[in-house]
Amino acid sequence: MPLTQTADTATLARLCGLPVLVVARGGLGTINHTLLTVQAVAADGLDLAGVVLSARAGDDSAFVESNATQIRARSAVKVWIWPELPAL
């Protein structure tokens, strides 16, 4: 996503020097979208901390968990479901 004429979010992540945390919705369409984002992070040479799937009220929790399982299996990245984040 462009931030300026010469900088995008990868530029911002590189300047921060921190691993990228991808936050995605837990519902329909998230597997493909998230995997493409994970690939883009890697292609930009950035470190990926993991993926957080954000489940909305009313989302089928089994469906969200299935999406998380599929993303883990296809990318070998850490995936958490909000609010199941580990205590810091």
N, CA, C and O atoms as a Tinker XYZ file with bonds, in Angstrom:
   352  protein
     1  N      0.843000   -1.167000    0.000000    73     2
     2  CA     0.000000    0.000000    0.000000    64     1     3
     3  C      0.895000    1.239000    0.000000    63     2     4     5
     4  O      1.763000    1.366000    0.863000    81     3
     5  N      0.701000    2.142000   -0.939000    73     3     6
     6  CA     1.518000    3.359000   -0.994000    64     5     7
     7  C      1.216000    4.305000    0.176000    63     6     8     9
     8  O      0.060000    4.534000    0.530000    81     7
     9  N      2.273000    4.836000    0.752000    73     7    10
    10  CA     2.127000    5.853000    1.802000    64     9    11
    11  C      2.467000    7.231000    1.249000    63    10    12    13
    12  O      1.849000    8.233000    1.610000    81    11
    13  N      3.458000    7.262000    0.368000    73    11    14
    14  CA     3.857000    8.488000   -0.324000    64    13    15
    15  C      4.196000    8.107000   -1.768000    63    14    16    17
    16  O      3.993000    6.963000   -2.172000    81    15
    17  N      4.702000    9.048000   -2.529000    73    15    18
    18  CA     5.097000    8.772000   -3.909000    64    17    19
    19  C      6.235000    7.747000   -3.981000    63    18    20    21
    20  O      6.367000    7.038000   -4.979000    81    19
    21  N      7.058000    7.666000   -2.921000    73    19    22
    22  CA     8.235000    6.797000   -2.964000    64    21    23
    23  C      8.277000    5.741000   -1.863000    63    22    24    25
    24  O      9.214000    4.943000   -1.817000    81    23
    25  N      7.293000    5.718000   -0.986000    73    23    26
    26  CA     7.326000    4.787000    0.151000    64    25    27
    27  C      6.007000    4.036000    0.276000    63    26    28    29
    28  O      4.927000    4.576000    0.038000    81    27
    29  N      6.138000    2.757000    0.663000    73    27    30
    30  CA     4.957000    1.943000    0.931000    64    29    31
    31  C      5.069000    1.345000    2.329000    63    30    32    33
    32  O      5.977000    1.695000    3.083000    81    31
    33  N      4.153000    0.447000    2.678000    73    31    34
    34  CA     4.186000   -0.116000    4.029000    64    33    35
    35  C      5.429000   -0.966000    4.267000    63    34    36    37
    36  O      5.890000   -1.072000    5.403000    81    35
    37  N      5.977000   -1.571000    3.220000    73    35    38
    38  CA     7.228000   -2.323000    3.382000    64    37    39
    39  C      8.369000   -1.379000    3.754000    63    38    40    41
    40  O      9.229000   -1.724000    4.565000    81    39
    41  N      8.372000   -0.194000    3.162000    73    39    42
    42  CA     9.381000    0.820000    3.503000    64    41    43
    43  C      9.261000    1.194000    4.973000    63    42    44    45
    44  O     10.264000    1.290000    5.681000    81    43
    45  N      8.034000    1.403000    5.426000    73    43    46
    46  CA     7.797000    1.752000    6.828000    64    45    47
    47  C      8.262000    0.627000    7.750000    63    46    48    49
    48  O      8.917000    0.887000    8.759000    81    47
    49  N      7.934000   -0.608000    7.416000    73    47    50
    50  CA     8.359000   -1.751000    8.235000    64    49    51
    51  C      9.875000   -1.837000    8.294000    63    50    52    53
    52  O     10.446000   -2.092000    9.354000    81    51
    53  N     10.523000   -1.626000    7.162000    73    51    54
    54  CA    11.991000   -1.672000    7.114000    64    53    55
    55  C     12.587000   -0.577000    7.998000    63    54    56    57
    56  O     13.555000   -0.825000    8.716000    81    55
    57  N     12.020000    0.629000    7.955000    73    55    58
    58  CA    12.508000    1.748000    8.772000    64    57    59
    59  C     12.321000    1.475000   10.265000    63    58    60    61
    60  O     13.162000    1.865000   11.075000    81    59
    61  N     11.234000    0.814000   10.630000    73    59    62
    62  CA    10.981000    0.501000   12.042000    64    61    63
    63  C     11.928000   -0.578000   12.551000    63    62    64    65
    64  O     12.254000   -0.611000   13.738000    81    63
    65  N     12.367000   -1.455000   11.661000    73    63    66
    66  CA    13.298000   -2.507000   12.053000    64    65    67
    67  C     12.679000   -3.574000   12.939000    63    66    68    69
    68  O     13.386000   -4.265000   13.673000    81    67
    69  N     11.388000   -3.707000   12.873000    73    67    70
    70  CA    10.683000   -4.696000   13.691000    64    69    71
    71  C     10.056000   -5.761000   12.805000    63    70    72    73
    72  O      9.793000   -5.502000   11.630000    81    71
    73  N      9.810000   -6.956000   13.341000    73    71    74
    74  CA     9.110000   -7.965000   12.556000    64    73    75
    75  C      7.686000   -7.503000   12.232000    63    74    76    77
    76  O      7.077000   -6.746000   12.988000    81    75
    77  N      7.181000   -7.962000   11.119000    73    75    78
    78  CA     5.835000   -7.600000   10.672000    64    77    79
    79  C      4.818000   -8.525000   11.329000    63    78    80    81
    80  O      5.021000   -9.737000   11.404000    81    79
    81  N      3.728000   -7.942000   11.800000    73    79    82
    82  CA     2.602000   -8.702000   12.324000    64    81    83
    83  C      1.431000   -8.467000   11.380000    63    82    84    85
    84  O      0.934000   -7.346000   11.270000    81    83
    85  N      0.993000   -9.510000   10.706000    73    83    86
    86  CA    -0.127000   -9.412000    9.774000    64    85    87
    87  C     -1.415000   -9.623000   10.556000    63    86    88    89
    88  O     -1.554000  -10.612000   11.276000    81    87
    89  N     -2.356000   -8.696000   10.417000    73    87    90
    90  CA    -3.666000   -8.829000   11.047000    64    89    91
    91  C     -4.692000   -8.977000    9.931000    63    90    92    93
    92  O     -4.782000   -8.135000    9.038000    81    91
    93  N     -5.464000  -10.058000    9.994000    73    91    94
    94  CA    -6.435000  -10.345000    8.942000    64    93    95
    95  C     -7.765000  -10.742000    9.561000    63    94    96    97
    96  O     -7.821000  -11.189000   10.707000    81    95
    97  N     -8.819000  -10.577000    8.806000    73    95    98
    98  CA   -10.129000  -11.015000    9.298000    64    97    99
    99  C    -10.170000  -12.533000    9.322000    63    98   100   101
   100  O     -9.467000  -13.196000    8.561000    81    99
   101  N    -10.982000  -13.066000   10.184000    73    99   102
   102  CA   -11.038000  -14.507000   10.330000    64   101   103
   103  C    -11.987000  -15.194000    9.376000    63   102   104   105
   104  O    -11.984000  -16.421000    9.280000    81   103
   105  N    -12.808000  -14.421000    8.660000    73   103   106
   106  CA   -13.872000  -14.993000    7.853000    64   105   107
   107  C    -13.490000  -15.405000    6.448000    63   106   108   109
   108  O    -12.315000  -15.601000    6.136000    81   107
   109  N    -14.497000  -15.531000    5.612000    73   107   110
   110  CA   -14.377000  -16.002000    4.243000    64   109   111
   111  C    -13.379000  -15.165000    3.445000    63   110   112   113
   112  O    -13.407000  -13.935000    3.493000    81   111
   113  N    -12.504000  -15.843000    2.717000    73   111   114
   114  CA   -11.533000  -15.179000    1.857000    64   113   115
   115  C    -10.197000  -14.916000    2.508000    63   114   116   117
   116  O     -9.264000  -14.456000    1.849000    81   115
   117  N    -10.091000  -15.199000    3.788000    73   115   118
   118  CA    -8.862000  -14.826000    4.487000    64   117   119
   119  C     -7.677000  -15.733000    4.169000    63   118   120   121
   120  O     -6.533000  -15.285000    4.253000    81   119
   121  N     -7.911000  -16.975000    3.813000    73   119   122
   122  CA    -6.782000  -17.879000    3.563000    64   121   123
   123  C     -5.936000  -17.356000    2.409000    63   122   124   125
   124  O     -4.732000  -17.154000    2.571000    81   123
   125  N     -6.539000  -17.136000    1.260000    73   123   126
   126  CA    -5.801000  -16.658000    0.088000    64   125   127
   127  C     -5.179000  -15.291000    0.337000    63   126   128   129
   128  O     -4.003000  -15.081000    0.042000    81   127
   129  N     -5.950000  -14.373000    0.873000    73   127   130
   130  CA    -5.471000  -13.013000    1.119000    64   129   131
   131  C     -4.288000  -13.020000    2.080000    63   130   132   133
   132  O     -3.294000  -12.330000    1.854000    81   131
   133  N     -4.396000  -13.795000    3.144000    73   131   134
   134  CA    -3.329000  -13.845000    4.147000    64   133   135
   135  C     -2.073000  -14.500000    3.584000    63   134   136   137
   136  O     -0.966000  -14.014000    3.813000    81   135
   137  N     -2.235000  -15.600000    2.848000    73   135   138
   138  CA    -1.066000  -16.260000    2.261000    64   137   139
   139  C     -0.350000  -15.362000    1.257000    63   138   140   141
   140  O      0.879000  -15.369000    1.193000    81   139
   141  N     -1.094000  -14.595000    0.478000    73   139   142
   142  CA    -0.471000  -13.647000   -0.452000    64   141   143
   143  C      0.282000  -12.558000    0.307000    63   142   144   145
   144  O      1.356000  -12.134000   -0.119000    81   143
   145  N     -0.274000  -12.106000    1.422000    73   143   146
   146  CA     0.395000  -11.093000    2.236000    64   145   147
   147  C      1.670000  -11.655000    2.851000    63   146   148   149
   148  O      2.697000  -10.977000    2.874000    81   147
   149  N      1.614000  -12.884000    3.349000    73   147   150
   150  CA     2.806000  -13.540000    3.909000    64   149   151
   151  C      3.893000  -13.649000    2.842000    63   150   152   153
   152  O      5.065000  -13.399000    3.125000    81   151
   153  N      3.517000  -14.016000    1.630000    73   151   154
   154  CA     4.480000  -14.103000    0.527000    64   153   155
   155  C      5.078000  -12.732000    0.206000    63   154   156   157
   156  O      6.274000  -12.627000   -0.063000    81   155
   157  N      4.260000  -11.691000    0.233000    73   155   158
   158  CA     4.747000  -10.344000   -0.059000    64   157   159
   159  C      5.740000   -9.877000    1.009000    63   158   160   161
   160  O      6.742000   -9.240000    0.685000    81   159
   161  N      5.470000  -10.186000    2.264000    73   159   162
   162  CA     6.392000   -9.832000    3.355000    64   161   163
   163  C      7.748000  -10.505000    3.119000    63   162   164   165
   164  O      8.794000   -9.867000    3.237000    81   163
   165  N      7.718000  -11.793000    2.785000    73   163   166
   166  CA     8.961000  -12.530000    2.518000    64   165   167
   167  C      9.678000  -11.969000    1.297000    63   166   168   169
   168  O     10.901000  -11.824000    1.311000    81   167
   169  N      8.931000  -11.651000    0.241000    73   167   170
   170  CA     9.535000  -11.117000   -0.983000    64   169   171
   171  C     10.210000   -9.768000   -0.733000    63   170   172   173
   172  O     11.179000   -9.417000   -1.405000    81   171
   173  N      9.691000   -9.017000    0.239000    73   171   174
   174  CA    10.291000   -7.733000    0.592000    64   173   175
   175  C     11.473000   -7.890000    1.539000    63   174   176   177
   176  O     12.092000   -6.902000    1.932000    81   175
   177  N     11.788000   -9.133000    1.907000    73   175   178
   178  CA    12.933000   -9.381000    2.768000    64   177   179
   179  C     12.706000   -9.012000    4.223000    63   178   180   181
   180  O     13.660000   -8.761000    4.959000    81   179
   181  N     11.452000   -8.977000    4.639000    73   179   182
   182  CA    11.120000   -8.587000    6.008000    64   181   183
   183  C     10.877000   -9.818000    6.874000    63   182   184   185
   184  O     10.472000  -10.865000    6.369000    81   183
   185  N     11.122000   -9.695000    8.166000    73   183   186
   186  CA    10.838000  -10.772000    9.108000    64   185   187
   187  C      9.360000  -10.732000    9.467000    63   186   188   189
   188  O      8.785000   -9.659000    9.653000    81   187
   189  N      8.754000  -11.901000    9.562000    73   187   190
   190  CA     7.333000  -12.002000    9.897000    64   189   191
   191  C      7.189000  -12.581000   11.298000    63   190   192   193
   192  O      7.643000  -13.694000   11.564000    81   191
   193  N      6.559000  -11.828000   12.192000    73   191   194
   194  CA     6.320000  -12.305000   13.559000    64   193   195
   195  C      5.205000  -13.340000   13.580000    63   194   196   197
   196  O      5.253000  -14.294000   14.355000    81   195
   197  N      4.210000  -13.153000   12.735000    73   195   198
   198  CA     3.088000  -14.077000   12.678000    64   197   199
   199  C      1.853000  -13.403000   12.146000    63   198   200   201
   200  O      1.902000  -12.283000   11.637000    81   199
   201  N      0.739000  -14.104000   12.272000    73   199   202
   202  CA    -0.552000  -13.649000   11.767000    64   201   203
   203  C     -1.558000  -13.681000   12.910000    63   202   204   205
   204  O     -1.610000  -14.643000   13.677000    81   203
   205  N     -2.348000  -12.632000   13.014000    73   203   206
   206  CA    -3.462000  -12.590000   13.959000    64   205   207
   207  C     -4.742000  -12.559000   13.145000    63   206   208   209
   208  O     -4.940000  -11.667000   12.320000    81   207
   209  N     -5.615000  -13.537000   13.378000    73   207   210
   210  CA    -6.930000  -13.513000   12.751000    64   209   211
   211  C     -7.906000  -12.856000   13.714000    63   210   212   213
   212  O     -8.033000  -13.265000   14.868000    81   211
   213  N     -8.580000  -11.849000   13.230000    73   211   214
   214  CA    -9.529000  -11.093000   14.040000    64   213   215
   215  C    -10.934000  -11.622000   13.785000    63   214   216   217
   216  O    -11.495000  -11.430000   12.706000    81   215
   217  N    -11.489000  -12.279000   14.775000    73   215   218
   218  CA   -12.848000  -12.807000   14.656000    64   217   219
   219  C    -13.846000  -11.760000   15.140000    63   218   220   221
   220  O    -13.669000  -11.154000   16.198000    81   219
   221  N    -14.885000  -11.561000   14.357000    73   219   222
   222  CA   -15.938000  -10.618000   14.739000    64   221   223
   223  C    -17.023000  -11.342000   15.519000    63   222   224   225
   224  O    -17.161000  -12.563000   15.442000    81   223
   225  N    -17.784000  -10.568000   16.265000    73   223   226
   226  CA   -18.934000  -11.137000   16.962000    64   225   227
   227  C    -19.846000  -11.754000   15.904000    63   226   228   229
   228  O    -20.134000  -11.131000   14.882000    81   227
   229  N    -20.285000  -12.955000   16.153000    73   227   230
   230  CA   -21.158000  -13.629000   15.207000    64   229   231
   231  C    -20.427000  -14.532000   14.235000    63   230   232   233
   232  O    -21.062000  -15.336000   13.553000    81   231
   233  N    -19.084000  -14.422000   14.150000    73   231   234
   234  CA   -18.320000  -15.324000   13.293000    64   233   235
   235  C    -18.388000  -16.735000   13.875000    63   234   236   237
   236  O    -18.384000  -16.915000   15.092000    81   235
   237  N    -18.449000  -17.707000   13.012000    73   235   238
   238  CA   -18.434000  -19.107000   13.422000    64   237   239
   239  C    -17.019000  -19.440000   13.883000    63   238   240   241
   240  O    -16.090000  -19.441000   13.075000    81   239
   241  N    -16.847000  -19.723000   15.168000    73   239   242
   242  CA   -15.508000  -19.948000   15.708000    64   241   243
   243  C    -14.832000  -21.171000   15.080000    63   242   244   245
   244  O    -13.611000  -21.187000   14.926000    81   243
   245  N    -15.606000  -22.187000   14.720000    73   243   246
   246  CA   -15.026000  -23.368000   14.071000    64   245   247
   247  C    -14.485000  -23.002000   12.689000    63   246   248   249
   248  O    -13.448000  -23.521000   12.274000    81   247
   249  N    -15.169000  -22.125000   11.981000    73   247   250
   250  CA   -14.732000  -21.676000   10.665000    64   249   251
   251  C    -13.442000  -20.865000   10.778000    63   250   252   253
   252  O    -12.519000  -21.048000    9.985000    81   251
   253  N    -13.381000  -19.975000   11.757000    73   251   254
   254  CA   -12.180000  -19.167000   11.979000    64   253   255
   255  C    -11.004000  -20.067000   12.351000    63   254   256   257
   256  O     -9.897000  -19.874000   11.848000    81   255
   257  N    -11.230000  -21.041000   13.219000    73   255   258
   258  CA   -10.169000  -21.975000   13.608000    64   257   259
   259  C     -9.709000  -22.799000   12.416000    63   258   260   261
   260  O     -8.518000  -23.075000   12.276000    81   259
   261  N    -10.638000  -23.194000   11.562000    73   259   262
   262  CA   -10.279000  -23.931000   10.353000    64   261   263
   263  C     -9.398000  -23.074000    9.444000    63   262   264   265
   264  O     -8.425000  -23.569000    8.874000    81   263
   265  N     -9.735000  -21.793000    9.308000    73   263   266
   266  CA    -8.904000  -20.886000    8.511000    64   265   267
   267  C     -7.500000  -20.786000    9.093000    63   266   268   269
   268  O     -6.515000  -20.820000    8.355000    81   267
   269  N     -7.407000  -20.664000   10.411000    73   267   270
   270  CA    -6.097000  -20.580000   11.068000    64   269   271
   271  C     -5.294000  -21.848000   10.811000    63   270   272   273
   272  O     -4.097000  -21.779000   10.531000    81   271
   273  N     -5.936000  -22.995000   10.902000    73   271   274
   274  CA    -5.267000  -24.273000   10.661000    64   273   275
   275  C     -4.745000  -24.352000    9.232000    63   274   276   277
   276  O     -3.621000  -24.799000    9.004000    81   275
   277  N     -5.550000  -23.922000    8.276000    73   275   278
   278  CA    -5.142000  -23.956000    6.865000    64   277   279
   279  C     -3.962000  -23.013000    6.604000    63   278   280   281
   280  O     -3.046000  -23.358000    5.857000    81   279
   281  N     -3.984000  -21.835000    7.212000    73   279   282
   282  CA    -2.879000  -20.884000    7.024000    64   281   283
   283  C     -1.601000  -21.444000    7.635000    63   282   284   285
   284  O     -0.533000  -21.349000    7.030000    81   283
   285  N     -1.700000  -22.026000    8.827000    73   283   286
   286  CA    -0.527000  -22.648000    9.463000    64   285   287
   287  C      0.056000  -23.747000    8.580000    63   286   288   289
   288  O      1.270000  -23.822000    8.393000    81   287
   289  N     -0.808000  -24.591000    8.043000    73   287   290
   290  CA    -0.357000  -25.728000    7.244000    64   289   291
   291  C      0.296000  -25.297000    5.931000    63   290   292   293
   292  O      1.216000  -25.956000    5.447000    81   291
   293  N     -0.173000  -24.207000    5.365000    73   291   294
   294  CA     0.316000  -23.765000    4.064000    64   293   295
   295  C      1.484000  -22.792000    4.132000    63   294   296   297
   296  O      2.131000  -22.526000    3.119000    81   295
   297  N      1.757000  -22.258000    5.321000    73   295   298
   298  CA     2.813000  -21.240000    5.398000    64   297   299
   299  C      3.816000  -21.463000    6.516000    63   298   300   301
   300  O      4.875000  -20.836000    6.520000    81   299
   301  N      3.516000  -22.327000    7.449000    73   299   302
   302  CA     4.399000  -22.586000    8.594000    64   301   303
   303  C      4.686000  -21.326000    9.412000    63   302   304   305
   304  O      5.764000  -21.199000    9.993000    81   303
   305  N      3.725000  -20.391000    9.460000    73   303   306
   306  CA     3.874000  -19.208000   10.310000    64   305   307
   307  C      3.008000  -19.389000   11.554000    63   306   308   309
   308  O      2.067000  -20.181000   11.565000    81   307
   309  N      3.346000  -18.640000   12.596000    73   307   310
   310  CA     2.525000  -18.643000   13.801000    64   309   311
   311  C      1.231000  -17.906000   13.499000    63   310   312   313
   312  O      1.241000  -16.838000   12.887000    81   311
   313  N      0.116000  -18.483000   13.934000    73   311   314
   314  CA    -1.193000  -17.851000   13.730000    64   313   315
   315  C     -1.942000  -17.871000   15.052000    63   314   316   317
   316  O     -2.070000  -18.913000   15.694000    81   315
   317  N     -2.433000  -16.706000   15.447000    73   315   318
   318  CA    -3.253000  -16.581000   16.647000    64   317   319
   319  C     -4.634000  -16.084000   16.245000    63   318   320   321
   320  O     -4.801000  -15.428000   15.217000    81   319
   321  N     -5.605000  -16.403000   17.062000    73   319   322
   322  CA    -6.956000  -15.884000   16.857000    64   321   323
   323  C     -7.250000  -14.916000   17.993000    63   322   324   325
   324  O     -7.176000  -15.287000   19.164000    81   323
   325  N     -7.577000  -13.702000   17.656000    73   323   326
   326  CA    -7.938000  -12.722000   18.675000    64   325   327
   327  C     -9.248000  -13.163000   19.300000    63   326   328   329
   328  O    -10.189000  -13.454000   18.561000    81   327
   329  N     -9.361000  -13.229000   20.594000    73   327   330
   330  CA    -8.485000  -12.740000   21.650000    64   329   331
   331  C     -7.599000  -13.820000   22.267000    63   330   332   333
   332  O     -7.275000  -13.732000   23.451000    81   331
   333  N     -7.205000  -14.817000   21.516000    73   331   334
   334  CA    -6.400000  -15.900000   22.059000    64   333   335
   335  C     -4.898000  -15.626000   21.993000    63   334   336   337
   336  O     -4.107000  -16.566000   21.909000    81   335
   337  N     -4.499000  -14.374000   22.029000    73   335   338
   338  CA    -3.081000  -14.039000   21.993000    64   337   339
   339  C     -2.415000  -14.470000   23.293000    63   338   340   341
   340  O     -3.029000  -14.390000   24.357000    81   339
   341  N     -1.176000  -14.923000   23.221000    73   339   342
   342  CA    -0.481000  -15.295000   24.455000    64   341   343
   343  C     -0.185000  -14.069000   25.301000    63   342   344   345
   344  O      0.006000  -12.975000   24.770000    81   343
   345  N     -0.148000  -14.246000   26.603000    73   343   346
   346  CA     0.196000  -13.148000   27.500000    64   345   347
   347  C      1.624000  -12.712000   27.225000    63   346   348   349
   348  O      2.508000  -13.546000   27.026000    81   347
   349  N      1.845000  -11.416000   27.213000    73   347   350
   350  CA     3.194000  -10.882000   26.936000    64   349   351
   351  C      3.993000  -10.710000   28.200000    63   350   352
   352  O      5.143000  -10.274000   28.149000    81   351
